[in-house]
Tab-separated table of C-alpha atoms and ligand atoms in Angstrom:
chain	number	residue	atom	x	y	z
A	1	MET	CA	-48.079	2.692	-63.543
A	2	ALA	CA	-48.083	6.487	-63.433
A	3	LYS	CA	-48.065	8.789	-66.451
A	4	VAL	CA	-45.228	11.237	-65.999
A	5	LEU	CA	-44.082	14.318	-67.901
A	6	VAL	CA	-40.471	15.407	-67.463
A	7	THR	CA	-39.663	18.753	-69.042
A	8	GLY	CA	-35.930	19.045	-69.522
A	9	GLY	CA	-35.768	15.248	-69.447
A	10	ALA	CA	-32.752	15.039	-71.767
A	11	GLY	CA	-30.684	17.241	-69.476
A	12	PHE	CA	-28.330	16.271	-66.691
A	13	ILE	CA	-30.758	15.819	-63.796
A	14	GLY	CA	-33.793	15.199	-66.022
A	15	SER	CA	-32.192	12.262	-67.801
A	16	PHE	CA	-31.312	10.577	-64.494
A	17	LEU	CA	-34.876	11.117	-63.364
A	18	ALA	CA	-36.264	9.681	-66.602
A	19	HIS	CA	-34.099	6.556	-66.228
A	20	LYS	CA	-35.321	6.031	-62.690
A	21	LEU	CA	-38.982	6.534	-63.594
A	22	VAL	CA	-38.677	4.073	-66.477
A	23	ALA	CA	-37.028	1.562	-64.131
A	24	ASN	CA	-39.948	2.047	-61.743
A	25	GLY	CA	-42.330	1.100	-64.556
A	26	ASP	CA	-43.789	4.551	-65.176
A	27	GLN	CA	-44.902	5.778	-68.569
A	28	VAL	CA	-42.601	8.695	-69.312
A	29	VAL	CA	-42.964	11.600	-71.727
A	30	ILE	CA	-40.010	13.932	-72.190
A	31	VAL	CA	-40.072	17.441	-73.624
A	32	ASP	CA	-36.668	18.957	-74.272
A	33	ASP	CA	-35.510	21.428	-76.907
A	34	LEU	CA	-31.961	20.033	-76.658
A	35	SER	CA	-30.555	23.514	-76.045
A	36	MET	CA	-28.736	22.118	-73.017
A	37	GLY	CA	-29.871	18.486	-73.014
A	38	LYS	CA	-28.545	15.794	-75.320
A	39	LEU	CA	-30.221	12.828	-77.004
A	40	GLU	CA	-27.336	10.594	-75.964
A	41	ASN	CA	-28.379	11.192	-72.330
A	42	ILE	CA	-31.552	9.209	-72.988
A	43	ALA	CA	-30.269	6.920	-75.755
A	44	ASP	CA	-30.618	3.723	-73.727
A	45	ILE	CA	-34.260	4.426	-72.787
A	46	LYS	CA	-35.328	5.855	-76.132
A	47	ASP	CA	-37.663	2.949	-76.867
A	48	GLN	CA	-39.329	3.195	-73.466
A	49	VAL	CA	-40.116	6.921	-73.437
A	50	THR	CA	-41.990	9.301	-75.695
A	51	PHE	CA	-39.667	12.122	-76.627
A	52	TYR	CA	-40.610	15.515	-78.062
A	53	GLU	CA	-37.869	17.856	-79.199
A	54	HIS	CA	-39.729	21.037	-78.419
A	55	THR	CA	-39.522	24.214	-76.381
A	56	VAL	CA	-41.730	24.548	-73.311
A	57	CYS	CA	-42.332	28.149	-74.446
A	58	ASP	CA	-44.660	27.015	-77.256
A	59	GLU	CA	-47.956	27.265	-75.422
A	60	ASN	CA	-50.057	25.579	-78.105
A	61	PHE	CA	-47.778	22.596	-78.049
A	62	MET	CA	-47.726	22.438	-74.251
A	63	HIS	CA	-51.493	22.873	-73.910
A	64	ASN	CA	-52.107	20.069	-76.389
A	65	LEU	CA	-49.663	17.815	-74.643
A	66	LEU	CA	-51.130	18.535	-71.196
A	67	ASN	CA	-54.644	17.958	-72.516
A	68	GLN	CA	-53.844	14.674	-74.239
A	69	GLY	CA	-51.226	13.381	-71.813
A	70	LYS	CA	-53.437	12.764	-68.768
A	71	PHE	CA	-50.351	13.104	-66.609
A	72	ASP	CA	-50.281	12.085	-62.982
A	73	TYR	CA	-46.959	13.778	-62.285
A	74	ILE	CA	-45.160	16.666	-63.941
A	75	TYR	CA	-41.507	17.296	-63.120
A	76	TYR	CA	-40.729	20.760	-64.395
A	77	LEU	CA	-36.966	20.699	-64.912
A	78	ALA	CA	-36.757	22.566	-68.218
A	79	ALA	CA	-34.751	25.742	-67.785
A	80	VAL	CA	-31.877	27.764	-69.123
A	81	SER	CA	-29.685	26.799	-66.215
A	82	SER	CA	-26.815	29.109	-67.085
A	83	VAL	CA	-26.701	32.189	-64.886
A	84	ALA	CA	-24.332	33.819	-67.375
A	85	ASP	CA	-26.832	33.255	-70.180
A	86	SER	CA	-29.586	34.852	-68.070
A	87	VAL	CA	-27.390	37.925	-67.603
A	88	ALA	CA	-26.688	38.083	-71.343
A	89	ARG	CA	-30.279	37.348	-72.513
A	90	PRO	CA	-32.643	38.175	-69.614
A	91	TRP	CA	-35.782	38.528	-71.709
A	92	TYR	CA	-35.313	35.219	-73.490
A	93	THR	CA	-34.376	33.251	-70.373
A	94	HIS	CA	-37.304	34.836	-68.531
A	95	GLN	CA	-39.675	33.207	-71.045
A	96	VAL	CA	-38.200	29.800	-70.344
A	97	ASN	CA	-37.461	30.069	-66.639
A	98	GLN	CA	-40.610	31.828	-65.488
A	99	GLU	CA	-43.329	32.460	-68.090
A	100	SER	CA	-43.518	28.885	-69.345
A	101	VAL	CA	-44.013	27.649	-65.784
A	102	VAL	CA	-46.833	30.067	-64.988
A	103	ASN	CA	-48.447	29.250	-68.312
A	104	THR	CA	-48.420	25.542	-67.495
A	105	LEU	CA	-49.815	26.128	-64.002
A	106	GLU	CA	-52.533	28.341	-65.403
A	107	PHE	CA	-53.539	25.765	-68.009
A	108	ILE	CA	-53.748	23.063	-65.349
A	109	ARG	CA	-55.877	25.343	-63.169
A	110	THR	CA	-58.278	26.579	-65.822
A	111	HIS	CA	-58.763	23.141	-67.365
A	112	HIS	CA	-59.073	21.379	-64.027
A	113	LEU	CA	-56.492	18.816	-65.043
A	114	PRO	CA	-56.540	16.062	-62.435
A	115	ILE	CA	-52.774	15.865	-61.896
A	116	LYS	CA	-51.390	14.354	-58.717
A	117	LYS	CA	-48.447	16.752	-58.481
A	118	LEU	CA	-46.440	19.345	-60.356
A	119	LEU	CA	-42.891	19.651	-59.022
A	120	PHE	CA	-40.918	22.759	-59.975
A	121	SER	CA	-37.134	22.873	-59.740
A	122	SER	CA	-35.777	26.051	-58.246
A	123	SER	CA	-32.236	26.772	-57.123
A	124	ALA	CA	-30.079	27.696	-54.150
A	125	ALA	CA	-29.258	30.742	-56.284
A	126	VAL	CA	-32.363	32.341	-54.727
A	127	TYR	CA	-30.420	32.728	-51.450
A	128	GLY	CA	-27.752	34.876	-53.148
A	129	ASN	CA	-25.530	36.560	-50.607
A	130	ALA	CA	-28.035	36.587	-47.764
A	131	ALA	CA	-26.172	35.960	-44.531
A	132	ASP	CA	-28.245	33.210	-42.876
A	133	PHE	CA	-26.282	30.008	-42.426
A	134	PRO	CA	-26.955	27.190	-43.042
A	135	LYS	CA	-29.809	27.908	-45.414
A	136	THR	CA	-33.217	26.763	-44.313
A	137	GLU	CA	-36.189	27.076	-46.617
A	138	ASP	CA	-37.271	30.056	-44.487
A	139	SER	CA	-33.933	31.873	-44.714
A	140	HIS	CA	-33.783	35.277	-46.359
A	141	VAL	CA	-33.563	35.250	-50.117
A	142	ASP	CA	-31.485	37.596	-52.231
A	143	PRO	CA	-31.898	36.718	-55.903
A	144	LEU	CA	-29.156	38.628	-57.681
A	145	THR	CA	-29.437	37.622	-61.328
A	146	PRO	CA	-32.250	37.204	-63.856
A	147	TYR	CA	-31.819	33.450	-63.384
A	148	ALA	CA	-32.302	33.645	-59.620
A	149	ILE	CA	-35.161	36.142	-59.903
A	150	ASP	CA	-37.039	33.926	-62.367
A	151	LYS	CA	-36.411	30.794	-60.302
A	152	TYR	CA	-37.665	32.517	-57.180
A	153	ALA	CA	-40.738	33.975	-58.865
A	154	ALA	CA	-41.672	30.708	-60.579
A	155	GLU	CA	-41.188	28.846	-57.326
A	156	ARG	CA	-43.515	31.289	-55.544
A	157	TYR	CA	-46.105	30.912	-58.318
A	158	THR	CA	-45.834	27.155	-57.997
A	159	VAL	CA	-46.431	27.195	-54.252
A	160	ASP	CA	-49.147	29.838	-54.582
A	161	TYR	CA	-51.091	27.852	-57.169
A	162	GLY	CA	-51.289	25.224	-54.464
A	163	HIS	CA	-52.473	27.592	-51.750
A	164	LEU	CA	-54.775	29.767	-53.843
A	165	TYR	CA	-56.304	27.285	-56.234
A	166	GLY	CA	-55.631	23.851	-54.815
A	167	VAL	CA	-53.419	22.742	-57.705
A	168	PRO	CA	-51.190	20.042	-56.151
A	169	THR	CA	-47.716	21.539	-56.359
A	170	VAL	CA	-44.338	21.481	-54.667
A	171	ALA	CA	-40.970	23.123	-55.342
A	172	VAL	CA	-37.357	22.235	-54.643
A	173	ARG	CA	-34.139	24.233	-54.436
A	174	PHE	CA	-31.110	22.391	-55.798
A	175	PHE	CA	-27.745	23.016	-54.181
A	176	ASN	CA	-24.562	21.879	-55.972
A	177	VAL	CA	-25.650	18.799	-57.879
A	178	TYR	CA	-22.859	16.737	-59.472
A	179	GLY	CA	-22.530	13.498	-61.384
A	180	PRO	CA	-22.139	11.913	-64.824
A	181	ARG	CA	-23.645	13.705	-67.838
A	182	GLN	CA	-23.327	17.171	-66.329
A	183	ASN	CA	-22.155	19.308	-69.217
A	184	PRO	CA	-18.624	20.639	-68.509
A	185	ASP	CA	-18.303	22.826	-71.561
A	186	SER	CA	-18.839	26.311	-70.176
A	187	GLU	CA	-16.653	28.054	-67.636
A	188	TYR	CA	-19.846	28.403	-65.580
A	189	SER	CA	-20.526	24.656	-65.627
A	190	GLY	CA	-20.620	22.866	-62.283
A	191	VAL	CA	-17.093	22.851	-60.907
A	192	LEU	CA	-16.922	19.066	-60.490
A	193	SER	CA	-17.818	18.508	-64.130
A	194	ILE	CA	-14.898	20.776	-65.031
A	195	VAL	CA	-12.549	19.009	-62.609
A	196	THR	CA	-13.592	15.650	-64.095
A	197	LYS	CA	-12.927	16.850	-67.623
A	198	CYS	CA	-9.531	18.320	-66.655
A	199	LEU	CA	-8.476	15.115	-64.904
A	200	LYS	CA	-9.617	12.981	-67.785
A	201	ASN	CA	-7.988	15.089	-70.498
A	202	LYS	CA	-4.977	16.043	-68.381
A	203	GLN	CA	-5.806	19.718	-68.861
A	204	PRO	CA	-5.004	22.522	-66.398
A	205	PHE	CA	-7.809	23.437	-64.016
A	206	THR	CA	-8.358	27.078	-63.048
A	207	LEU	CA	-9.014	27.399	-59.339
A	208	TYR	CA	-10.697	30.694	-58.498
A	209	GLY	CA	-9.675	31.811	-55.021
A	210	ASP	CA	-7.857	29.754	-52.400
A	211	GLY	CA	-10.053	26.672	-52.664
A	212	ARG	CA	-11.397	27.142	-49.131
A	213	GLN	CA	-14.837	28.167	-50.457
A	214	THR	CA	-17.406	25.617	-49.361
A	215	ARG	CA	-20.382	24.108	-51.133
A	216	ASP	CA	-23.030	21.541	-50.328
A	217	TYR	CA	-22.399	18.956	-53.058
A	218	VAL	CA	-25.117	16.396	-53.687
A	219	TYR	CA	-24.898	13.388	-55.998
A	220	VAL	CA	-27.414	13.295	-58.826
A	221	GLU	CA	-28.822	9.865	-57.807
A	222	ASP	CA	-29.721	11.232	-54.384
A	223	VAL	CA	-31.351	14.207	-56.071
A	224	VAL	CA	-33.525	11.959	-58.210
A	225	ASP	CA	-34.604	9.857	-55.211
A	226	ALA	CA	-35.478	13.049	-53.340
A	227	LEU	CA	-37.478	14.385	-56.306
A	228	ILE	CA	-39.570	11.241	-56.564
A	229	LYS	CA	-40.172	11.088	-52.830
A	230	ILE	CA	-41.195	14.740	-52.649
A	231	ALA	CA	-43.502	14.460	-55.665
A	232	THR	CA	-45.196	11.241	-54.627
A	233	GLU	CA	-45.208	11.342	-50.836
A	234	THR	CA	-45.855	14.939	-49.783
A	235	ASN	CA	-49.077	16.918	-49.876
A	236	GLU	CA	-48.128	20.480	-48.900
A	237	PRO	CA	-47.505	23.164	-51.519
A	238	THR	CA	-44.129	24.121	-50.101
A	239	VAL	CA	-40.418	24.198	-50.918
A	240	TYR	CA	-37.622	21.753	-50.022
A	241	ASN	CA	-33.860	22.228	-50.132
A	242	ILE	CA	-32.215	19.359	-51.966
A	243	ALA	CA	-28.652	18.959	-50.754
A	244	ASN	CA	-26.495	16.663	-48.705
A	245	GLY	CA	-26.362	18.871	-45.641
A	246	ASN	CA	-22.531	18.804	-45.622
A	247	GLU	CA	-20.213	21.693	-46.231
A	248	GLN	CA	-17.053	20.816	-48.171
A	249	ALA	CA	-14.126	23.018	-49.144
A	250	LEU	CA	-13.413	22.840	-52.863
A	251	ILE	CA	-9.724	22.091	-52.352
A	252	ASP	CA	-10.560	19.120	-50.100
A	253	VAL	CA	-12.982	17.812	-52.695
A	254	ILE	CA	-10.273	18.113	-55.333
A	255	HIS	CA	-7.816	16.173	-53.159
A	256	THR	CA	-10.370	13.412	-52.594
A	257	TYR	CA	-10.960	13.263	-56.336
A	258	GLU	CA	-7.214	13.112	-57.060
A	259	ASP	CA	-6.923	10.090	-54.749
A	260	ILE	CA	-9.823	8.364	-56.482
A	261	ALA	CA	-8.483	9.060	-59.962
A	262	GLY	CA	-4.928	8.234	-58.914
A	263	MET	CA	-3.555	11.382	-60.506
A	264	LYS	CA	-2.742	14.974	-59.669
A	265	LEU	CA	-4.816	17.821	-61.044
A	266	ASP	CA	-2.774	20.540	-62.700
A	267	ILE	CA	-4.107	23.558	-60.760
A	268	VAL	CA	-3.678	27.130	-61.970
A	269	GLN	CA	-4.769	29.542	-59.283
A	270	ARG	CA	-6.568	32.794	-60.106
A	271	GLU	CA	-8.275	35.514	-58.121
A	272	ALA	CA	-11.682	34.595	-56.691
A	273	ARG	CA	-14.605	35.256	-59.031
A	274	LYS	CA	-16.502	38.467	-58.469
A	275	GLY	CA	-19.583	37.776	-56.377
A	276	ASP	CA	-18.458	34.230	-55.536
A	277	ILE	CA	-20.034	32.930	-52.359
A	278	GLN	CA	-17.507	31.876	-49.709
A	279	LYS	CA	-19.685	29.473	-47.737
A	280	SER	CA	-22.725	27.457	-48.723
A	281	LYS	CA	-24.542	24.768	-46.822
A	282	ALA	CA	-28.148	23.652	-46.696
A	283	ASP	CA	-30.205	22.770	-43.701
A	284	VAL	CA	-31.840	19.551	-44.889
A	285	SER	CA	-33.990	18.843	-41.855
A	286	LYS	CA	-37.168	19.492	-43.831
A	287	LEU	CA	-36.101	16.922	-46.425
A	288	LYS	CA	-35.144	14.468	-43.692
A	289	SER	CA	-38.491	15.041	-41.979
A	290	ILE	CA	-40.189	13.223	-44.869
A	291	GLY	CA	-37.896	10.243	-44.378
A	292	PHE	CA	-35.210	11.054	-46.933
A	293	GLU	CA	-31.574	10.235	-46.220
A	294	PRO	CA	-28.893	10.913	-48.820
A	295	LYS	CA	-27.150	7.633	-49.671
A	296	TRP	CA	-24.106	8.948	-51.476
A	297	SER	CA	-21.118	10.293	-49.608
A	298	LEU	CA	-18.980	12.667	-51.628
A	299	HIS	CA	-16.307	9.955	-51.853
A	300	ASP	CA	-18.715	7.358	-53.271
A	301	GLY	CA	-20.351	9.856	-55.602
A	302	LEU	CA	-16.975	10.891	-57.009
A	303	MET	CA	-15.959	7.213	-57.352
A	304	ASN	CA	-19.033	6.516	-59.412
A	305	TYR	CA	-18.556	9.660	-61.462
A	306	TRP	CA	-14.961	8.721	-62.238
A	307	LYS	CA	-15.896	5.126	-63.060
A	308	TYR	CA	-18.500	6.390	-65.517
A	309	TYR	CA	-15.960	8.590	-67.282
A	310	SER	CA	-13.349	5.895	-67.384
A	311	LYS	CA	-15.884	3.791	-69.293
A	312	HIS	CA	-17.217	6.504	-71.651
B	401	LIG	C1	-23.973	27.627	-58.222
B	401	LIG	C2	-24.663	27.629	-59.549
B	401	LIG	C3	-24.936	29.022	-59.971
B	401	LIG	C4	-25.715	29.770	-58.896
B	401	LIG	C5	-24.988	29.661	-57.548
B	401	LIG	C6	-25.844	30.264	-56.465
B	401	LIG	C7	-23.899	25.688	-60.769
B	401	LIG	C8	-23.047	25.174	-61.872
B	401	LIG	N1	-23.815	27.002	-60.549
B	401	LIG	O1	-22.742	28.284	-58.361
B	401	LIG	O2	-25.707	28.948	-61.131
B	401	LIG	O3	-25.810	31.126	-59.202
B	401	LIG	O4	-24.771	28.293	-57.268
B	401	LIG	O5	-25.694	29.679	-55.251
B	401	LIG	O6	-24.651	24.956	-60.159
B	401	LIG	N2	-14.744	27.181	-59.607
B	401	LIG	C9	-13.386	27.109	-59.865
B	401	LIG	N3	-12.985	26.778	-61.132
B	401	LIG	C10	-13.883	26.518	-62.149
B	401	LIG	C11	-15.256	26.589	-61.862
B	401	LIG	C12	-15.656	26.932	-60.588
B	401	LIG	O7	-12.545	27.351	-58.988
B	401	LIG	O8	-13.439	26.208	-63.283
B	401	LIG	C13	-15.171	27.528	-58.247
B	401	LIG	C14	-16.155	28.683	-58.222
B	401	LIG	O9	-15.492	29.927	-58.228
B	401	LIG	C15	-16.895	28.412	-56.927
B	401	LIG	C16	-16.893	26.884	-56.830
B	401	LIG	O10	-15.881	26.432	-57.718
B	401	LIG	O11	-16.235	28.961	-55.831
B	401	LIG	C17	-18.217	26.258	-57.243
B	401	LIG	O12	-18.568	26.770	-58.507
B	401	LIG	P1	-19.872	26.296	-59.321
B	401	LIG	O13	-19.838	24.834	-59.529
B	401	LIG	O14	-19.986	27.178	-60.516
B	401	LIG	O15	-21.056	26.515	-58.308
B	401	LIG	P2	-21.544	27.811	-57.503
B	401	LIG	O16	-20.538	28.873	-57.491
B	401	LIG	O17	-22.014	27.316	-56.181
């Protein structure tokens, strides 16, 4: 039984990870300030995890926890994941998205904490508008927002703490993760969470652009399996894309979803968003090289997503 810390464990991806770790018999500690996460995301495992409602920016709290916790694995998922928020409050989001990570790495280094792995979650946002296609982990980066800059910097620190000091680390770049519990409440929320909400509530959906823009959508359960495999079965301080490796046009995804839900989405078309990327696809050969295969097709992922919402 491993001792595992999940920062951001009440959030969308973090809560799925926490469920899986608990099911695997691990001893799980969650730190989440509930700024984006929700207690209801971890309600059914609340008796099996230790939960702290706390910010990762409080270094005294984090140092104490790291000292006492004797963690084998740390999944660093806590972040302000809204790009818009990082543009509005760059100094604040910098503390969460970068400084807290470096502070944790530094504490582990200087106190020689015998962790097995710290995994940091970065984002495909680091690629920005760089032209390489599909994106390999060695493609050019072009971080265009405070969010992307902090993710890139913290990811580099993470990998560097491995190379320079031998702290066992690894980083991942999430592409377009979707699934139940993703918060649909901001206009910058993941598009499939918004589509789900609009279908469910029979509300109009605003489609920015012609719908031909592509993304590499990956189901949250695949993401969690990839995270655990990368943390527990790799030894290089390096970075992995986490994606499906498929490129799907938004309008096709919407049509698939309409078939699954058995209803038509009321689409209101608007001009494309400024700075919107037209094509996105990951090269996932590095992920596959460690023996990972995504299990969820977009169709099956959407089916499960819809089933979940029909029940809740
Ligand atoms: C994602 C990230 C973003 C990051 C970017 C970098 C999410 C939620 N966003 O944006 O933080 O900077 O990758 O690669 O993961 N759309 C609509 N209607 C809506 C919402 C979205 O048509 O109501 C369109 C968008 O214009 C876009 C597509 O759907 O073309 C996907 O949008 P979104 O889910 O926000 O993801 P990314 O744009 O890939």
